[in-house]
Coordinates of C-alpha atoms (C1' of nucleotides) in Angstrom, one line a residue:
Chain A
M1 CA 91.0 155.7 135.1
D2 CA 90.5 155.6 131.4
P3 CA 86.9 154.5 130.6
R4 CA 87.9 153.2 127.2
C5 CA 90.1 150.7 128.7
G6 CA 88.6 147.3 129.4
C7 CA 91.7 145.6 130.8
D8 CA 90.9 146.6 134.4
H9 CA 88.2 144.0 134.5
C10 CA 90.0 141.4 132.4
E11 CA 90.0 137.9 134.1
L12 CA 93.6 137.6 132.9
K13 CA 94.7 140.7 134.9
T14 CA 94.7 138.9 138.2
A15 CA 96.5 136.0 136.6
F16 CA 99.7 137.9 136.0
F17 CA 99.1 141.4 134.8
E18 CA 98.6 142.4 138.4
S19 CA 102.3 143.2 138.4
F20 CA 101.7 146.0 135.8
R21 CA 102.1 149.5 136.9
K22 CA 99.1 151.7 136.0
E23 CA 100.8 153.4 133.1
E24 CA 101.9 150.0 131.7
L25 CA 98.3 148.7 131.9
G26 CA 97.3 151.8 130.0
I27 CA 99.9 151.2 127.2
F28 CA 98.8 147.6 127.1
C29 CA 95.2 148.5 126.7
D30 CA 95.7 151.1 124.0
R31 CA 97.8 148.7 122.0
K32 CA 96.1 145.4 122.4
V33 CA 93.8 144.0 119.8
E34 CA 91.0 141.6 120.7
I35 CA 90.0 139.3 117.8
P36 CA 87.0 137.0 117.8
Y37 CA 87.3 133.7 115.9
K38 CA 84.8 131.2 114.8
R39 CA 85.1 127.4 114.9
G40 CA 87.5 126.2 112.2
D41 CA 89.3 129.6 111.8
I42 CA 93.0 129.6 111.5
V43 CA 94.7 131.9 114.0
F44 CA 98.1 131.6 112.4
L45 CA 100.2 129.0 110.5
E46 CA 103.6 127.5 111.0
G47 CA 106.1 129.8 109.3
D48 CA 104.1 133.0 109.8
E49 CA 106.1 135.9 111.2
I50 CA 105.5 136.4 114.9
K51 CA 104.1 139.8 115.4
Y52 CA 102.0 139.4 118.5
F53 CA 102.1 137.8 121.9
S54 CA 98.7 136.3 122.2
Y55 CA 96.6 134.6 124.9
L56 CA 93.2 133.0 124.9
K57 CA 90.4 134.9 126.7
S58 CA 87.7 132.4 125.9
G59 CA 87.1 129.4 123.6
L60 CA 89.2 126.4 122.7
V61 CA 92.1 126.1 120.2
K62 CA 94.4 123.4 119.0
L63 CA 98.2 123.9 118.5
Y64 CA 99.5 121.6 115.8
R65 CA 102.2 120.9 113.2
S66 CA 101.8 119.7 109.7
D67 CA 104.4 117.4 108.0
P68 CA 105.4 117.6 104.3
E69 CA 102.9 114.7 103.4
G70 CA 100.1 116.8 105.0
K71 CA 99.6 114.7 108.1
D72 CA 98.9 116.8 111.1
Q73 CA 100.2 116.2 114.6
I74 CA 98.4 118.0 117.5
I75 CA 100.7 119.4 120.1
T76 CA 98.1 120.3 122.7
I77 CA 94.7 121.8 123.1
A78 CA 94.5 125.1 125.0
G79 CA 91.6 126.6 126.9
P80 CA 90.9 130.0 128.5
F81 CA 93.7 131.6 130.4
D82 CA 96.3 129.5 128.5
F83 CA 98.6 131.3 126.2
V84 CA 98.5 130.8 122.5
S85 CA 102.1 132.0 122.4
L86 CA 104.5 129.5 123.9
L87 CA 108.0 130.3 124.9
G88 CA 109.3 130.4 121.4
V89 CA 107.6 133.8 121.1
F90 CA 110.7 135.4 122.6
S91 CA 113.4 133.3 120.8
E92 CA 111.9 132.8 117.3
T93 CA 111.0 135.1 114.6
H94 CA 108.5 132.8 112.9
Q95 CA 105.9 130.4 114.3
T96 CA 107.0 126.8 114.8
Y97 CA 103.4 125.5 114.9
S98 CA 99.9 126.4 113.7
V99 CA 96.8 127.3 115.7
S100 CA 93.2 126.7 114.7
V101 CA 90.0 127.2 116.6
L102 CA 87.9 124.3 118.0
E103 CA 85.3 126.4 119.9
D104 CA 84.5 130.1 119.2
A105 CA 87.3 132.0 120.8
V106 CA 88.5 135.5 121.6
I107 CA 92.2 136.1 121.4
C108 CA 93.9 139.1 122.8
C109 CA 97.0 140.1 120.8
I110 CA 99.8 142.4 122.1
D111 CA 102.5 143.7 119.8
I112 CA 105.6 141.6 120.5
V113 CA 107.9 144.6 120.4
Q114 CA 105.8 146.5 122.9
M115 CA 105.7 143.3 125.1
K116 CA 109.4 143.1 125.1
A117 CA 109.7 146.8 125.9
I118 CA 107.5 146.3 129.0
A119 CA 109.4 143.2 129.9
L120 CA 112.7 145.1 129.9
E121 CA 111.3 147.7 132.3
N122 CA 109.3 145.7 134.7
G123 CA 111.1 142.8 136.3
V124 CA 108.1 141.6 138.4
F125 CA 106.0 141.3 135.2
T126 CA 108.7 139.4 133.3
L127 CA 109.3 137.0 136.2
N128 CA 105.5 136.4 136.4
L129 CA 105.4 135.9 132.7
M130 CA 108.3 133.5 132.8
E131 CA 106.6 131.5 135.6
K132 CA 103.4 131.2 133.6
L133 CA 105.1 130.4 130.3
G134 CA 107.4 127.9 132.1
S135 CA 104.5 126.2 133.7
I136 CA 102.7 125.8 130.4
S137 CA 105.8 124.5 128.6
N138 CA 106.4 122.1 131.4
Q139 CA 102.8 120.8 131.2
I140 CA 103.1 120.2 127.4
I141 CA 106.4 118.3 127.9
L142 CA 104.9 116.1 130.6
E143 CA 101.7 115.5 128.7
S144 CA 103.8 114.4 125.6
L145 CA 105.8 112.0 127.8
E146 CA 102.6 110.6 129.4
I147 CA 101.1 110.0 126.0
R148 CA 104.2 108.5 124.6
K149 CA 104.4 105.8 127.3
R150 CA 100.9 104.6 126.9
H151 CA 99.4 102.0 124.5
T152 CA 96.2 102.5 122.6
H153 CA 93.7 101.8 125.4
G154 CA 95.7 103.9 127.9
K155 CA 96.1 106.7 125.4
V156 CA 92.4 107.0 124.6
A157 CA 91.5 106.8 128.3
Y158 CA 94.1 109.5 129.1
I159 CA 92.8 111.9 126.5
L160 CA 89.1 111.4 127.4
L161 CA 90.0 112.0 131.1
K162 CA 91.8 115.2 130.0
F163 CA 88.7 116.5 128.3
S164 CA 86.5 115.4 131.2
Q165 CA 88.6 116.6 134.1
S166 CA 90.9 119.4 132.9
I167 CA 88.9 121.0 130.1
Y168 CA 85.2 120.5 130.7
K169 CA 85.2 119.5 134.4
N170 CA 82.2 117.3 133.8
Q171 CA 81.6 113.6 133.1
V172 CA 79.4 114.5 130.2
F173 CA 80.9 116.6 127.5
E174 CA 80.9 117.3 123.8
L175 CA 84.1 116.3 122.1
P176 CA 85.6 119.4 120.4
V177 CA 87.5 117.2 117.9
S178 CA 86.8 114.5 115.4
R179 CA 88.1 110.9 115.9
R180 CA 90.8 111.7 113.3
E181 CA 92.0 114.6 115.4
I182 CA 92.1 112.5 118.5
A183 CA 94.3 110.1 116.5
E184 CA 96.5 113.0 115.5
Y185 CA 96.8 114.1 119.1
I186 CA 97.7 110.7 120.7
G187 CA 99.5 109.1 117.7
M188 CA 97.3 106.3 116.6
T189 CA 95.2 105.6 113.5
T190 CA 91.7 106.9 113.2
E191 CA 90.3 103.4 112.9
N192 CA 91.9 102.3 116.2
V193 CA 90.6 105.3 118.0
I194 CA 87.1 104.5 116.8
R195 CA 87.5 100.8 117.7
T196 CA 88.8 101.6 121.2
L197 CA 85.9 104.0 121.8
S198 CA 83.5 101.2 120.7
E199 CA 85.1 98.7 123.0
F200 CA 84.8 101.2 126.0
R201 CA 81.1 101.6 125.0
K202 CA 80.5 97.9 124.8
E203 CA 82.1 97.5 128.3
K204 CA 79.8 100.1 129.6
L205 CA 82.6 102.5 130.5
L206 CA 81.3 105.2 128.2
R207 CA 78.1 106.4 126.7
I208 CA 78.7 107.7 123.2
N209 CA 76.3 109.7 121.0
G210 CA 78.2 111.1 118.1
R211 CA 80.6 113.6 119.7
E212 CA 78.8 113.6 123.0
I213 CA 80.6 111.4 125.6
E214 CA 79.7 110.4 129.1
I215 CA 82.3 108.7 131.3
L216 CA 80.2 106.1 133.1
D217 CA 83.0 104.5 135.1
V218 CA 85.6 107.0 136.0
A219 CA 87.6 104.7 138.3
A220 CA 87.9 102.1 135.5
M221 CA 88.9 104.7 133.0
E222 CA 91.6 106.0 135.4
R223 CA 92.8 102.4 135.9
I224 CA 93.1 101.9 132.1
S225 CA 94.8 105.3 131.7
N226 CA 97.4 104.4 134.4
Y227 CA 98.0 100.7 134.0
G228 CA 96.1 99.9 130.8
Chain B
M1 CA 138.4 143.2 138.7
D2 CA 138.3 140.6 141.4
P3 CA 141.0 138.0 140.7
R4 CA 139.0 135.3 142.6
C5 CA 136.3 135.5 140.1
G6 CA 136.4 133.1 137.2
C7 CA 133.2 134.1 135.6
D8 CA 134.8 136.8 133.4
H9 CA 136.2 134.0 131.3
C10 CA 133.3 131.6 131.5
E11 CA 132.1 130.4 128.1
L12 CA 128.6 130.9 129.3
K13 CA 129.1 134.5 129.8
T14 CA 128.9 135.4 126.2
A15 CA 125.8 133.2 125.8
F16 CA 123.6 135.4 128.0
F17 CA 125.4 136.8 131.0
E18 CA 126.7 139.5 128.8
S19 CA 123.7 141.4 129.9
F20 CA 125.0 141.5 133.5
R21 CA 126.1 144.7 135.0
K22 CA 129.5 144.5 136.6
E23 CA 128.2 144.4 140.1
E24 CA 125.7 141.6 139.2
L25 CA 128.5 139.5 137.7
G26 CA 130.3 140.0 141.0
I27 CA 127.3 138.8 143.1
F28 CA 126.9 135.9 140.7
C29 CA 130.5 134.8 141.0
D30 CA 130.6 135.1 144.8
R31 CA 127.5 133.0 145.2
K32 CA 127.9 130.4 142.5
V33 CA 129.0 126.9 143.3
E34 CA 130.7 124.8 140.6
I35 CA 130.3 121.1 141.3
P36 CA 132.2 118.3 139.4
Y37 CA 130.4 115.1 138.8
K38 CA 131.5 111.6 137.7
R39 CA 129.7 109.3 135.2
G40 CA 126.8 107.7 137.0
D41 CA 126.3 110.4 139.7
I42 CA 122.9 111.7 140.4
V43 CA 122.6 115.5 140.2
F44 CA 119.1 115.6 141.8
L45 CA 116.0 113.5 141.9
E46 CA 112.4 114.1 141.0
G47 CA 110.7 115.5 144.1
D48 CA 113.8 117.2 145.5
E49 CA 113.4 120.8 146.5
I50 CA 114.6 123.3 143.9
K51 CA 117.4 125.3 145.5
Y52 CA 119.5 126.2 142.6
F53 CA 119.4 127.3 139.0
S54 CA 121.9 125.1 137.3
Y55 CA 123.6 124.9 133.9
L56 CA 126.1 122.5 132.4
K57 CA 129.6 123.8 131.8
S58 CA 130.9 120.6 130.5
G59 CA 130.0 116.9 130.1
L60 CA 126.8 115.2 129.3
V61 CA 123.7 114.5 131.4
K62 CA 120.3 112.8 131.0
L63 CA 117.0 114.3 132.2
Y64 CA 114.5 111.5 133.0
R65 CA 111.4 110.5 134.9
S66 CA 110.8 107.3 136.8
D67 CA 107.3 105.8 137.1
P68 CA 106.0 103.9 140.1
E69 CA 106.9 100.5 138.6
G70 CA 110.5 101.7 138.4
K71 CA 110.6 102.1 134.6
D72 CA 112.5 105.2 133.5
Q73 CA 111.6 107.5 130.7
I74 CA 114.4 109.8 129.3
I75 CA 113.2 113.3 128.6
T76 CA 116.3 114.5 126.8
I77 CA 120.1 114.4 126.9
A78 CA 121.8 117.8 127.5
G79 CA 125.3 118.8 126.6
P80 CA 127.5 121.8 127.4
F81 CA 125.8 125.2 127.3
D82 CA 122.4 123.6 127.9
F83 CA 120.6 124.3 131.1
V84 CA 120.0 121.5 133.6
S85 CA 117.2 123.7 135.0
L86 CA 114.3 124.0 132.6
L87 CA 111.5 126.5 132.8
G88 CA 109.8 124.9 135.7
V89 CA 112.6 126.3 137.8
F90 CA 110.7 129.5 138.2
S91 CA 107.2 128.0 138.6
E92 CA 107.8 124.9 140.7
T93 CA 109.1 124.4 144.2
H94 CA 110.2 120.8 143.6
Q95 CA 111.9 119.1 140.7
T96 CA 109.6 117.4 138.2
Y97 CA 112.4 115.2 136.7
S98 CA 115.7 113.7 137.7
V99 CA 119.2 114.3 136.3
S100 CA 122.1 111.9 136.2
V101 CA 125.5 112.2 134.6
L102 CA 126.4 110.3 131.4
E103 CA 129.9 111.8 130.9
D104 CA 132.0 113.5 133.6
A105 CA 130.4 117.0 134.1
V106 CA 130.8 120.3 135.8
I107 CA 127.6 122.0 136.8
C108 CA 127.4 125.6 137.9
C109 CA 124.7 126.2 140.6
I110 CA 123.3 129.6 141.4
D111 CA 121.0 130.1 144.4
I112 CA 117.5 130.4 143.0
V113 CA 116.5 133.2 145.3
Q114 CA 119.5 135.2 144.2
M115 CA 118.7 134.4 140.6
K116 CA 115.2 135.7 141.0
A117 CA 116.5 138.8 142.7
I118 CA 118.8 139.6 139.8
A119 CA 116.0 138.8 137.3
L120 CA 113.7 141.4 139.0
E121 CA 116.3 144.1 138.7
N122 CA 117.7 143.5 135.3
G123 CA 115.2 143.2 132.5
V124 CA 117.7 142.6 129.7
F125 CA 119.1 139.6 131.6
T126 CA 115.6 138.2 132.3
L127 CA 114.6 138.6 128.7
N128 CA 117.8 136.9 127.5
L129 CA 117.2 134.1 130.1
M130 CA 113.6 133.7 128.9
E131 CA 114.8 133.5 125.3
K132 CA 117.3 130.8 126.1
L133 CA 115.0 128.8 128.3
G134 CA 112.2 129.2 125.8
S135 CA 114.4 127.9 123.0
I136 CA 115.4 124.8 125.0
S137 CA 111.8 124.0 126.0
N138 CA 110.8 124.5 122.4
Q139 CA 113.5 122.0 121.3
I140 CA 112.4 119.4 123.9
I141 CA 108.8 119.7 122.8
L142 CA 109.7 119.4 119.1
E143 CA 112.0 116.5 119.7
S144 CA 109.3 114.6 121.7
L145 CA 106.9 115.2 118.8
E146 CA 109.5 114.0 116.2
I147 CA 110.1 110.8 118.2
R148 CA 106.4 110.2 118.7
K149 CA 105.6 110.2 115.0
R150 CA 108.3 107.7 114.0
H151 CA 108.3 103.9 114.0
T152 CA 111.1 101.7 115.3
H153 CA 113.5 102.1 112.4
G154 CA 112.9 105.9 112.1
K155 CA 113.3 106.3 115.9
V156 CA 116.6 104.6 116.1
A157 CA 117.9 106.4 113.0
Y158 CA 116.7 109.7 114.4
I159 CA 118.4 109.2 117.8
L160 CA 121.7 108.0 116.2
L161 CA 121.7 111.1 114.0
K162 CA 121.1 113.3 117.0
F163 CA 124.2 111.8 118.7
S164 CA 126.2 112.1 115.5
Q165 CA 125.2 115.5 114.4
S166 CA 124.0 117.5 117.4
I167 CA 126.1 116.1 120.2
Y168 CA 129.4 114.7 118.9
K169 CA 129.5 116.4 115.5
N170 CA 131.2 113.3 114.1
Q171 CA 130.2 110.2 112.1
V172 CA 132.2 108.1 114.6
F173 CA 131.2 108.4 118.3
E174 CA 131.0 106.4 121.5
L175 CA 127.4 105.9 122.7
P176 CA 127.0 107.6 126.1
V177 CA 124.1 105.3 126.9
S178 CA 123.2 101.6 127.0
R179 CA 120.7 100.0 124.6
R180 CA 118.2 99.9 127.4
E181 CA 118.6 103.7 127.9
I182 CA 118.1 104.3 124.1
A183 CA 114.9 102.3 124.5
E184 CA 113.8 104.4 127.4
Y185 CA 114.5 107.5 125.4
I186 CA 112.6 106.7 122.2
G187 CA 109.9 104.4 123.7
M188 CA 110.7 100.9 122.4
T189 CA 111.8 97.7 124.1
T190 CA 115.5 97.1 124.6
E191 CA 115.4 94.0 122.4
N192 CA 114.0 95.9 119.4
V193 CA 116.6 98.6 119.8
I194 CA 119.3 95.9 119.6
R195 CA 117.6 94.2 116.7
T196 CA 117.3 97.4 114.8
L197 CA 120.9 98.3 115.3
S198 CA 121.9 94.8 114.1
E199 CA 119.8 95.2 111.0
F200 CA 121.4 98.6 110.2
R201 CA 124.8 96.8 110.7
K202 CA 123.9 94.0 108.4
E203 CA 122.7 96.5 105.8
K204 CA 126.2 98.2 106.0
L205 CA 124.6 101.5 107.3
L206 CA 126.5 101.3 110.6
R207 CA 129.7 99.9 112.0
I208 CA 129.1 98.8 115.6
N209 CA 131.7 97.8 118.1
G210 CA 130.1 97.7 121.5
R211 CA 129.2 101.3 122.2
E212 CA 131.3 102.7 119.4
I213 CA 129.2 103.6 116.4
E214 CA 130.2 104.8 113.0
I215 CA 127.5 106.0 110.6
L216 CA 128.7 104.6 107.3
D217 CA 125.8 105.8 105.1
V218 CA 124.5 109.2 106.4
A219 CA 122.1 109.7 103.5
A220 CA 120.4 106.4 104.0
M221 CA 120.1 107.0 107.7
E222 CA 118.5 110.4 107.1
R223 CA 116.1 108.8 104.6
I224 CA 115.1 106.2 107.2
S225 CA 114.8 108.9 109.9
N226 CA 112.5 111.0 107.7
Y227 CA 110.5 108.5 105.8
G228 CA 111.4 105.3 107.5
Chain C
dG1 C1' 66.3 117.5 97.9
dT2 C1' 70.3 115.7 95.9
dC3 C1' 75.1 114.9 95.3
dA4 C1' 79.7 114.8 96.7
dC5 C1' 82.5 114.3 100.5
dT6 C1' 83.9 113.5 105.1
dT7 C1' 83.2 111.1 109.3
dT8 C1' 82.0 107.1 111.9
dA9 C1' 82.0 102.2 112.1
dT10 C1' 83.4 97.3 111.7
dG11 C1' 85.7 93.2 109.8
dA12 C1' 89.6 90.8 107.6
dT13 C1' 94.2 90.6 107.0
dA14 C1' 99.0 92.0 107.1
dA15 C1' 102.7 94.1 109.4
dA16 C1' 105.0 95.9 113.3
dT17 C1' 106.2 95.3 117.9
dA18 C1' 106.4 93.1 122.4
dT19 C1' 107.2 89.2 125.1
dC20 C1' 109.5 85.1 126.4
dA21 C1' 113.4 82.1 126.3
dT22 C1' 118.2 81.3 125.8
dA23 C1' 123.1 82.2 125.6
dG24 C1' 127.5 84.5 125.1
dC25 C1' 129.8 88.5 126.7
dC26 C1' 131.7 92.0 129.6
dG27 C1' 132.9 94.5 133.8
dG28 C1' 133.1 95.2 138.8
dG29 C1' 133.7 93.3 143.3
dC30 C1' 136.2 90.3 146.2
Chain D
dG1 C1' 141.5 84.9 138.9
dC2 C1' 136.7 83.9 139.4
dC3 C1' 131.9 84.6 140.0
dC4 C1' 127.7 87.3 139.6
dG5 C1' 124.8 90.5 137.5
dG6 C1' 123.7 93.3 133.9
dC7 C1' 124.3 94.1 128.9
dT8 C1' 124.2 92.5 124.3
dA9 C1' 122.3 89.4 121.0
dT10 C1' 119.1 86.4 118.5
dG11 C1' 115.2 83.3 117.6
dA12 C1' 110.4 81.8 118.3
dT13 C1' 106.0 83.2 119.4
dA14 C1' 102.1 86.0 120.9
dT15 C1' 100.1 90.4 120.9
dT16 C1' 99.2 94.8 119.3
dT17 C1' 98.6 97.9 115.9
dA18 C1' 98.2 99.4 111.1
dT19 C1' 96.3 98.7 106.6
dC20 C1' 92.8 97.7 103.4
dA21 C1' 88.1 97.1 102.3
dT22 C1' 83.4 98.2 102.8
dA23 C1' 79.3 100.6 104.2
dA24 C1' 76.1 103.5 106.8
dA25 C1' 75.4 108.0 108.6
dG26 C1' 76.1 112.7 108.8
dT27 C1' 77.3 117.5 106.5
dG28 C1' 77.7 121.2 103.4
dA29 C1' 77.1 123.2 98.7
dC30 C1' 74.1 124.2 95.3

DNA sequence: GTCACTTTATGATAAATATCATAGCCGGGC
DNA sequence: GCCCGGCTATGATATTTATCATAAAGTGAC
């Protein structure tokens, strides 16, 4: 086993690279580039040429689009083990969205040509990859539909529960985004996000200290998210 | 060449089955089932077990979700050459959405186990499939984001232009859905969809005769869709 | 530390959207 | 043909949400 290669112990390996044959893992490791990013860094911008297939080893990033007037729309927030590359990576030549870093991150990049070459050779790998990418795309679609059908209170409750339950797995957490970014995520104005948070605080559903949030009444928040 | 097999001339073949080896096409053809559907038929329901990979040969279908209170939410409308199966087909065991028929359709069904077996063997096919599925998922995500960021006038204009430009490729077309279904698609109330259509009619942007729509002023509709 | 700028916060008001009520219309079932 | 139920349509009203205005608090550059 090649001592230079760190992929043997990568947490991602068990996720889907287990299907790699030894020599493929070797190729993978030799070619991959791991890049550390700081909060606020741009990973790539909409329109950039797609050169790498990339996934998130650690940290938190946001996927977003900017419209001509400069208003951003957040597509989703991705955590460790999520891919930064979505399905478009195999059908597009240029990025259809931008990615920036919310919490210091390490992103592993694999040359897209190399990735396709391995995919052509190894059916198990490709099928695993398709399952994983499919599952993520499915999640994004369903999340978008869930957000769309909610009103302001339900939207804010939904997104706070996402942070609490899916991302931080804790009732107390530090918001990785500003109120404005929450608004860009769920499609409201910044003022109404702030107002809704204030209302939840006054009703003792939340404790708020700047970006630190504690969900005091989970059941009530779930009720608001589902029927609010 | 097996005369019983019609797949040689299938329009879909050039789309991505061109990567099939001859024997694979044979297996495919022997196993496939082509099912004709009438307007109003249910193809499958959310929660049904996934047995087939299916694509639309002709006609028009809607993909939708129903919430506990019975309100539907339309995910997208798919035409010929679109897949009825989305990416989840490889990562889920049960359907995460329902499909019903808007215009008489023929759907080709392939056993999912068989499909996976071919995918494992033929990398070119799998990569082509991933590109196609990826592109469709990408489109659904982008469409959902486009709808989310618009207000009522922009939403209605957007969806009418979709019917006119993407689906029927004509300024005159017969709406395949009721006003209520349009509302379920773009997230408004039925009354406001009707009201907005009436306003467009009064402003001479549309001619409306029941479900027959003619877009009289395409430029104005595009302006409303983009900046509306 | 100070200044400029962004973020958070709240209130007042305007605009957009939903809800409720009503009615004509159309199509399918019998 | 006739009736019933859903679809289309429109108005009045209530509610929700956005916009505008203002200000305090936090943040980074120098």
